[in-house]
Tab-separated table of C-alpha atoms in Angstrom:
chain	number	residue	atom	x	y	z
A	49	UNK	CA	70.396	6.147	-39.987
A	50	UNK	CA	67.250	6.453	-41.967
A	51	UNK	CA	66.284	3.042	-41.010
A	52	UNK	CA	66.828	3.944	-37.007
A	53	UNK	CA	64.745	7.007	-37.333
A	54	UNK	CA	61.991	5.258	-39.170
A	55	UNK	CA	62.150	2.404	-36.327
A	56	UNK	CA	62.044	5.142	-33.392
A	57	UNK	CA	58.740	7.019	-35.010
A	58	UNK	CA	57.449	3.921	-35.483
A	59	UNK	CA	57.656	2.875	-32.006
A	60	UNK	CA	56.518	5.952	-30.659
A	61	UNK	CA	53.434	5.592	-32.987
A	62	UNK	CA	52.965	2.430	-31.917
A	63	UNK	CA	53.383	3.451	-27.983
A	64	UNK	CA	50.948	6.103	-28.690
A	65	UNK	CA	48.300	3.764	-30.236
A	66	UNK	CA	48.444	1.365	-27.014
A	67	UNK	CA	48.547	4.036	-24.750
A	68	UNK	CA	45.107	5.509	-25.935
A	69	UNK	CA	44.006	2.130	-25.845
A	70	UNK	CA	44.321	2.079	-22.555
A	71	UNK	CA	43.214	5.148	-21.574
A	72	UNK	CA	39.748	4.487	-23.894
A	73	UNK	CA	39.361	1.187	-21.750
A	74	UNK	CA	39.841	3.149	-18.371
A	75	UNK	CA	37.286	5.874	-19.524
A	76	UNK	CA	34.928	3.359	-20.850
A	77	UNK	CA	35.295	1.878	-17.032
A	78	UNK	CA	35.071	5.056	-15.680
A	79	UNK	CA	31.767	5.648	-17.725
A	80	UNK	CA	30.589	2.147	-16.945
A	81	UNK	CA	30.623	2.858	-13.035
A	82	UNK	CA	29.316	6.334	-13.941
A	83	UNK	CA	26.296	4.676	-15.095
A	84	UNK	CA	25.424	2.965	-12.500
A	85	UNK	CA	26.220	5.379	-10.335
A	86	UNK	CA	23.470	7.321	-12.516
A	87	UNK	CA	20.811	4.878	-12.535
A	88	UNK	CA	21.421	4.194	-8.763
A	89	UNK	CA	20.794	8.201	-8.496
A	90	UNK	CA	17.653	7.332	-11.141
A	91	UNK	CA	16.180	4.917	-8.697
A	92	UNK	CA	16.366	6.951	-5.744
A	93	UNK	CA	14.687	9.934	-7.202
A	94	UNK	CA	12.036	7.413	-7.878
A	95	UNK	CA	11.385	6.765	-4.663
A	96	UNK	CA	11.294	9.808	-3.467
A	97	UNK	CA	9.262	10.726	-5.431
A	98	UNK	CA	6.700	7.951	-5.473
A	99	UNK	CA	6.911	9.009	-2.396
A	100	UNK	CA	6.558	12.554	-2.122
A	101	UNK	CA	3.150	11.734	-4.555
A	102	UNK	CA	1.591	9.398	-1.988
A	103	UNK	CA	2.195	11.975	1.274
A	104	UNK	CA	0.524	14.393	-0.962
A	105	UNK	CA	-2.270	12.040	-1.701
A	106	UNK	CA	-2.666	10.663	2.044
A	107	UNK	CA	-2.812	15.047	2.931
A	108	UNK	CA	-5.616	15.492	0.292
A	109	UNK	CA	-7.383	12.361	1.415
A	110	UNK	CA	-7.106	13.563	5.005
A	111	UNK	CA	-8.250	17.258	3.554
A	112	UNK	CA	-11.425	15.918	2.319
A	113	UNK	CA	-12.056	13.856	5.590
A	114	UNK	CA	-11.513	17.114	8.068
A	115	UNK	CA	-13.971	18.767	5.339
A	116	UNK	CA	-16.879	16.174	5.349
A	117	UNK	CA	-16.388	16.093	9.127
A	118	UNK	CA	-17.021	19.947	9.125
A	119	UNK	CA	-19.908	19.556	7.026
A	120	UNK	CA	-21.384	16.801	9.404
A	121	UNK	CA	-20.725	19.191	12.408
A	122	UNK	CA	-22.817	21.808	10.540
A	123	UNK	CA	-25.682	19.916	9.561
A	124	UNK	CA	-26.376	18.193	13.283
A	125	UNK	CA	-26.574	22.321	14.278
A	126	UNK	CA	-28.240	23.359	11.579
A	127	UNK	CA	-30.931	20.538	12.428
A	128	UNK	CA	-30.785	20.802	16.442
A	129	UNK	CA	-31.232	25.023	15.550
A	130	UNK	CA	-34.564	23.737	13.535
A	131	UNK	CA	-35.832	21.502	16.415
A	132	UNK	CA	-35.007	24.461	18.864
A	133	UNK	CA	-36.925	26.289	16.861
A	134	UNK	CA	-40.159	23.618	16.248
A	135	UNK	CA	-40.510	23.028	19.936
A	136	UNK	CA	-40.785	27.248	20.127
A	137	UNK	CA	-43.252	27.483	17.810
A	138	UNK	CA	-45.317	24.867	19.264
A	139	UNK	CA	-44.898	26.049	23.084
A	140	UNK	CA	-46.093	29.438	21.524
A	141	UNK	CA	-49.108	28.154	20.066
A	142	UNK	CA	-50.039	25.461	23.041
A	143	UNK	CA	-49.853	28.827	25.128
A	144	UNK	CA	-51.774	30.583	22.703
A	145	UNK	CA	-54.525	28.382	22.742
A	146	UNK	CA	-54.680	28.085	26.328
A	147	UNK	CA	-54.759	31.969	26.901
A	148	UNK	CA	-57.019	32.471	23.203
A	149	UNK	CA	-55.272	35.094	22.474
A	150	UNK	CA	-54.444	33.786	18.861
A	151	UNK	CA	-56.916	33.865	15.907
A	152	UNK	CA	-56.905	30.939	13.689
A	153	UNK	CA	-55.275	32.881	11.277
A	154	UNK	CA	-52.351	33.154	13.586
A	155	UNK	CA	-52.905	29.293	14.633
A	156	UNK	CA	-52.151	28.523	10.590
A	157	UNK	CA	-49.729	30.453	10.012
A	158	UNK	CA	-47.603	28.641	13.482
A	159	UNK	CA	-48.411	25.310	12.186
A	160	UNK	CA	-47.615	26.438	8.875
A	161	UNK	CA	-44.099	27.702	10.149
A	162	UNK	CA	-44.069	24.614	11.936
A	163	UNK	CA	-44.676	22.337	8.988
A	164	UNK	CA	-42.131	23.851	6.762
A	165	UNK	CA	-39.539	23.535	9.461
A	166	UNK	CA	-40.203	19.794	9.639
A	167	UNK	CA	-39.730	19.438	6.565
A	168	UNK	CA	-36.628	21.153	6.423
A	169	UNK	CA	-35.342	19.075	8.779
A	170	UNK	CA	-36.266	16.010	6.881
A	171	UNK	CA	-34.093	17.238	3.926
A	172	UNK	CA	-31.066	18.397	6.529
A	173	UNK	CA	-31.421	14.436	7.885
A	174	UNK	CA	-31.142	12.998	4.055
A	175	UNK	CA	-27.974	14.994	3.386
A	176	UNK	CA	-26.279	14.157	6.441
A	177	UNK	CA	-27.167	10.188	5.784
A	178	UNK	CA	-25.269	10.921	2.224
A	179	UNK	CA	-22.569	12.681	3.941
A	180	UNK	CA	-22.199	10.188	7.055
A	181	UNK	CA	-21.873	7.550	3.777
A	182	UNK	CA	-19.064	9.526	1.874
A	183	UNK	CA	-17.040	9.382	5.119
């Protein structure tokens, strides 16, 4: 009777043994396909967010466009508001001249305003060439 009993435990260890077996090979399946289910999952994130990074790239890129645009737009005023202002200054003194009513002092100080103006229009020109060249 011993014997039998020894032979049933024995089998049941035995059963016991193959049956984890098998259950280790189906989890180690099961953890397989989970793992490329995660690096499938890995991948995608990726791409996202490669590409979230490059529609965030392409909207600072376009930022910096709108914003040398603006700055173009401000320096053809700012330079039309100077020439406005040059062809004032020298209808003022042409009619000044004409009437006499302006001492030379006042003649020098026109061309004078009239000079600088120029000039400040040369240096609005030069920054809208480098501007015009980052665009």
């Amino acid at each position: 009777m011993k014997k039998v009993f020894v032979l049933v435990v024995f089998m049941f260890v035995s059963f016991a043994g193959v049956a984890q077996n098998d259950t280790t090979e189906s989890s180690s399946e099961i953890t397989l396909e989970q793992e490329k289910e995660m690096v499938e999952v890995k991948k995608k994130v990726e791409k996202a967010e490669a590409k979230a990074k490059k529609e965030k790239k392409e909207a600072a890129e376009q930022k910096k466009i709108e914003k040398l645009q603006k700055q173009i737009k401000n320096k053809e005023k700012s330079i039309s508001s100077e020439k406005k202002q040059i062809e004032k200054l020298k209808a003022q003194l042409e009619k000044g001249k004409v009437k006499g009513t302006l001492s030379p002092v006042d003649i020098q100080k026109k061309e004078d305003k009239i000079a600088k103006s120029q000039m400040k229009i040369m240096k609005e020109q030069e920054k809208l060439k480098k501007l015009n060249r980052k665009l």
